[in-house]
Short mmCIF file of C-alpha atoms and ligand atoms in Angstrom, two decimals:
data_model
loop_
_atom_site.label_atom_id
_atom_site.label_comp_id
_atom_site.label_asym_id
_atom_site.label_seq_id
_atom_site.Cartn_x
_atom_site.Cartn_y
_atom_site.Cartn_z
CA MET A 23 101.51 113.89 99.10
CA THR A 24 98.01 112.99 100.28
CA GLN A 25 97.33 109.82 102.27
CA THR A 26 95.52 108.31 99.27
CA SER A 27 98.36 108.97 96.82
CA ARG A 28 100.92 107.70 99.34
CA LEU A 29 98.99 104.45 99.86
CA SER A 30 98.67 104.06 96.07
CA ALA A 31 102.45 104.47 95.72
CA VAL A 32 103.08 101.92 98.50
CA GLN A 33 100.66 99.46 96.91
CA ALA A 34 102.10 99.90 93.42
CA SER A 35 105.65 99.52 94.74
CA TYR A 36 104.89 96.26 96.57
CA ASP A 37 102.86 94.97 93.62
CA THR A 38 106.01 95.46 91.52
CA VAL A 39 108.42 93.69 93.87
CA ALA A 40 106.12 90.93 95.20
CA VAL A 41 107.52 87.95 93.28
CA ASP A 42 111.19 88.87 93.72
CA CYS A 43 110.63 89.85 97.36
CA ALA A 44 109.35 86.32 98.07
CA ARG A 45 112.33 84.83 96.23
CA LEU A 46 114.96 86.97 97.97
CA LEU A 47 113.46 87.34 101.46
CA GLY A 48 112.08 83.77 101.81
CA GLY A 49 113.97 82.36 104.78
CA ASP A 50 115.18 85.64 106.23
CA LEU A 51 113.99 84.79 109.76
CA GLU A 52 116.34 81.79 109.85
CA GLY A 53 119.34 84.05 110.36
CA ARG A 54 117.66 86.28 112.95
CA PRO A 55 117.47 84.47 116.31
CA LEU A 56 116.44 87.60 118.26
CA ASP A 57 113.54 88.26 115.89
CA ARG A 58 112.38 84.68 116.29
CA ALA A 59 112.67 85.03 120.08
CA VAL A 60 110.38 88.09 120.02
CA LEU A 61 107.87 86.31 117.76
CA ASN A 62 108.01 83.20 119.95
CA ALA A 63 107.26 85.28 123.05
CA PHE A 64 104.39 87.06 121.26
CA ALA A 65 102.92 83.70 120.22
CA GLU A 66 103.21 82.40 123.78
CA TYR A 67 101.40 85.45 125.17
CA VAL A 68 98.63 85.02 122.60
CA ARG A 69 98.24 81.31 123.30
CA GLY A 70 98.28 81.98 127.05
CA GLY A 71 95.57 84.60 126.60
CA GLY A 72 93.14 82.09 125.13
CA GLY A 73 94.57 81.56 121.66
CA GLY A 74 92.46 84.07 119.73
CA ALA A 75 93.23 84.66 116.07
CA VAL A 76 96.20 86.85 115.10
CA ALA A 77 96.10 89.25 112.17
CA ASP A 78 99.48 89.77 110.50
CA LEU A 79 98.82 93.28 109.18
CA GLY A 80 101.02 94.18 106.22
CA CYS A 81 101.86 90.49 105.90
CA GLY A 82 103.67 90.85 102.57
CA THR A 83 104.64 87.42 101.26
CA GLY A 84 103.17 85.73 104.35
CA ARG A 85 106.51 84.40 105.66
CA VAL A 86 105.88 85.64 109.23
CA THR A 87 102.21 84.57 109.14
CA ALA A 88 103.48 81.07 108.32
CA TYR A 89 106.07 81.27 111.10
CA LEU A 90 103.31 82.10 113.62
CA ASP A 91 101.14 79.31 112.24
CA GLY A 92 104.05 76.93 112.90
CA LEU A 93 103.99 78.08 116.54
CA GLY A 94 100.38 76.98 116.95
CA VAL A 95 98.86 80.43 116.53
CA ARG A 96 95.71 80.88 114.39
CA ALA A 97 97.32 83.46 112.11
CA PHE A 98 96.02 85.09 108.94
CA GLY A 99 97.42 87.89 106.81
CA VAL A 100 96.18 91.23 105.48
CA ASP A 101 98.08 93.41 103.02
CA LEU A 102 97.53 96.50 100.92
CA SER A 103 99.15 94.93 97.86
CA PRO A 104 97.05 92.42 95.87
CA ALA A 105 100.26 91.01 94.31
CA MET A 106 101.76 90.37 97.75
CA VAL A 107 98.52 88.66 98.83
CA ALA A 108 98.59 86.52 95.65
CA VAL A 109 102.19 85.46 96.40
CA ALA A 110 101.29 84.69 100.03
CA ARG A 111 98.28 82.57 98.96
CA ARG A 112 100.42 80.63 96.47
CA SER A 113 103.23 80.10 98.99
CA TYR A 114 101.00 79.09 101.92
CA PRO A 115 97.77 77.66 100.46
CA GLY A 116 96.62 76.43 103.88
CA LEU A 117 96.53 79.96 105.34
CA ARG A 118 94.12 82.86 104.80
CA PHE A 119 95.32 86.14 103.24
CA GLU A 120 93.16 89.15 102.38
CA VAL A 121 93.71 92.51 100.73
CA GLY A 122 93.09 95.31 103.21
CA ARG A 123 94.30 98.52 104.78
CA MET A 124 95.74 98.69 108.30
CA ALA A 125 93.92 101.89 109.21
CA GLY A 126 90.51 100.60 108.08
CA LEU A 127 90.16 96.89 108.75
CA ASP A 128 87.13 94.92 107.65
CA MET A 129 86.73 93.33 111.10
CA ALA A 130 84.36 93.66 114.03
CA ASP A 131 85.51 95.15 117.34
CA GLY A 132 87.40 92.96 119.80
CA VAL A 133 87.72 89.82 117.66
CA LEU A 134 91.49 89.22 117.75
CA GLY A 135 93.85 87.69 120.29
CA GLY A 136 96.80 89.42 118.65
CA VAL A 137 97.93 91.92 116.05
CA LEU A 138 101.32 91.74 114.36
CA ALA A 139 102.75 94.67 112.40
CA TRP A 140 106.14 93.35 111.28
CA TYR A 141 107.88 96.21 109.46
CA SER A 142 104.54 97.20 107.94
CA THR A 143 104.06 100.56 109.67
CA VAL A 144 107.42 101.75 108.27
CA HIS A 145 105.75 103.47 105.31
CA THR A 146 103.24 105.30 107.52
CA PRO A 147 104.27 108.85 108.53
CA PRO A 148 104.43 109.12 112.35
CA GLY A 149 101.57 111.64 112.29
CA GLU A 150 99.25 108.91 110.96
CA LEU A 151 100.31 106.23 113.46
CA PRO A 152 97.74 107.21 116.15
CA ALA A 153 94.90 106.31 113.76
CA VAL A 154 96.60 103.02 112.82
CA PHE A 155 97.19 102.06 116.46
CA ALA A 156 93.60 103.02 117.35
CA GLU A 157 92.46 100.54 114.69
CA PHE A 158 94.73 97.84 116.17
CA ALA A 159 93.17 98.50 119.59
CA ARG A 160 89.64 98.41 118.17
CA VAL A 161 89.99 94.92 116.67
CA LEU A 162 91.89 93.43 119.64
CA ALA A 163 89.96 91.63 122.35
CA PRO A 164 90.56 92.85 125.93
CA GLY A 165 93.89 91.38 127.08
CA GLY A 166 95.05 90.92 123.45
CA HIS A 167 98.65 91.62 122.44
CA VAL A 168 100.21 93.66 119.66
CA LEU A 169 103.76 93.29 118.38
CA VAL A 170 105.30 96.00 116.20
CA ALA A 171 108.68 95.67 114.43
CA PHE A 172 110.18 98.82 112.94
CA GLU A 173 113.30 100.72 111.97
CA ALA A 174 114.28 102.48 115.18
CA GLU A 175 116.45 105.40 114.05
CA ASP A 176 114.63 108.68 113.68
CA GLY A 177 114.35 110.02 110.13
CA VAL A 178 113.00 109.32 106.67
CA ARG A 179 114.81 107.15 104.14
CA ARG A 180 113.90 107.39 100.46
CA LEU A 181 113.75 104.08 98.58
CA GLU A 182 113.78 104.21 94.77
CA HIS A 183 114.99 100.66 94.05
CA ALA A 184 114.20 97.40 95.83
CA TYR A 185 114.58 93.74 94.88
CA GLY A 186 115.78 94.79 91.42
CA HIS A 187 112.80 97.08 90.63
CA PRO A 188 112.07 100.79 90.75
CA VAL A 189 109.86 101.71 93.73
CA ASP A 190 108.42 104.89 95.19
CA LEU A 191 108.67 104.46 98.97
CA ASP A 192 109.54 106.47 102.05
CA VAL A 193 110.72 104.50 105.09
CA TYR A 194 110.03 106.26 108.38
CA GLY A 195 112.39 105.44 111.24
CA THR A 196 110.69 105.84 114.62
CA PRO A 197 112.47 105.27 117.94
CA PRO A 198 110.68 103.14 120.56
CA GLU A 199 110.45 106.31 122.67
CA LEU A 200 108.02 107.59 120.04
CA ILE A 201 106.16 104.34 119.33
CA ALA A 202 105.48 103.43 123.00
CA PRO A 203 103.48 106.57 123.91
CA LEU A 204 101.55 106.39 120.64
CA LEU A 205 100.53 102.81 121.44
CA ALA A 206 99.70 103.84 125.02
CA GLY A 207 97.56 106.68 123.65
CA ALA A 208 95.52 104.06 121.80
CA GLY A 209 95.08 102.02 124.99
CA LEU A 210 97.93 99.57 124.27
CA ALA A 211 100.27 99.49 127.27
CA GLU A 212 103.90 98.51 126.79
CA VAL A 213 104.90 95.03 127.95
CA ALA A 214 108.46 94.97 126.61
CA ARG A 215 110.76 96.47 124.00
CA MET A 216 113.91 95.32 122.25
CA VAL A 217 116.40 97.25 120.15
CA ARG A 218 119.09 95.39 118.26
CA GLU A 219 121.95 96.25 115.94
CA PRO A 220 121.29 95.98 112.19
CA GLY A 221 121.81 92.63 110.49
CA ALA A 222 122.48 91.98 106.81
CA HIS A 223 120.54 94.28 104.44
CA GLU A 224 119.17 96.35 107.34
CA HIS A 225 119.54 100.08 107.97
CA GLY A 226 120.35 101.19 111.51
CA LEU A 227 118.90 99.97 114.79
CA GLN A 228 115.87 97.70 114.66
CA GLY A 229 113.04 98.10 117.18
CA PHE A 230 110.43 95.68 118.54
CA LEU A 231 107.65 96.67 120.89
CA LEU A 232 105.16 94.36 122.57
CA ALA A 233 102.04 95.95 124.07
CA ARG A 234 98.76 94.80 125.52
CA LYS A 235 95.18 96.02 125.55
CA ALA A 236 93.82 96.15 129.12
CA PRO A 237 91.97 92.98 130.12
CA ARG A 238 88.25 93.21 130.84
CA GLY A 239 87.71 94.38 134.42
CA PRO A 240 85.59 92.41 136.93
CA ALA A 241 81.85 92.87 136.39
CA ALA A 242 80.43 95.51 138.75
C1 SAM B 25 108.48 95.88 104.50
S1 SAM B 25 107.13 94.92 103.96
C2 SAM B 25 106.97 93.74 105.30
C3 SAM B 25 106.17 92.54 104.91
C4 SAM B 25 106.08 91.44 105.97
N1 SAM B 25 105.53 91.93 107.22
C5 SAM B 25 107.43 90.79 106.17
O1 SAM B 25 108.13 91.15 107.14
O2 SAM B 25 107.80 89.96 105.37
C6 SAM B 25 105.76 96.02 104.28
C7 SAM B 25 104.40 95.44 103.88
O3 SAM B 25 103.39 96.24 104.48
C8 SAM B 25 102.35 96.46 103.53
N2 SAM B 25 101.70 97.72 103.91
C9 SAM B 25 102.26 98.96 103.97
N3 SAM B 25 101.36 99.87 104.37
C10 SAM B 25 100.19 99.17 104.57
C11 SAM B 25 98.88 99.56 105.00
N4 SAM B 25 98.60 100.84 105.29
N5 SAM B 25 97.93 98.60 105.11
C12 SAM B 25 98.22 97.29 104.81
N6 SAM B 25 99.44 96.88 104.39
C13 SAM B 25 100.41 97.80 104.29
C14 SAM B 25 103.07 96.52 102.19
O4 SAM B 25 102.21 96.26 101.10
C15 SAM B 25 104.15 95.45 102.37
O5 SAM B 25 103.71 94.18 101.94
#
């Protein structure tokens, strides 16, 4: 499968499930205290670093964008799926959501205080992650933070049904031992990682990795 046909399949799949995904996943963070703790820490780092805007890349229904907004972060969402973006705009009319692709963002260099990829790199084959992480690094300001959430058990899981609809998705599990050096290779140094046991409706260990772009050095 080419990258273009894979992205088309991901987009079509999420377009199909968008409305039911919002209905079924709505308050999912409420039952996940460790996930909220990681997001809270990320928000605190971003606010402490000057409070630059945060792009929630692969924002889906916008539920995590809204959570960050509630923490006083200037968050906006970007997603491949126009139907997901439409649901996010309807659900959170006060927030900004745009259609876009993680590996080719319509943003200038160094404009963000933070990047969030909350289970949105899971459909990207590991071989394509260096280009995605390079794009994250490009749009982050020096000292900016990135938080990635992912399925942490190595292997590919085929998904043909989700939220009551047929879908055409591969889910790539990537251990933190693989994600951390890929982020580092893009200039995003690890700050912390967390691995937790699966909760309801999850498959295997769940990984969370916080990294930071080097701050600007002193002027020579
Ligand atoms: C598992 S959902 C997670 C959604 C959201 N982050 C959440 O936790 O509710 C994955 C999302 O990532 C989006 N996505 C996948 N690949 C993408 C890409 N290359 N660029 C932008 N969005 C992407 C999908 O359209 C989908 O909405």
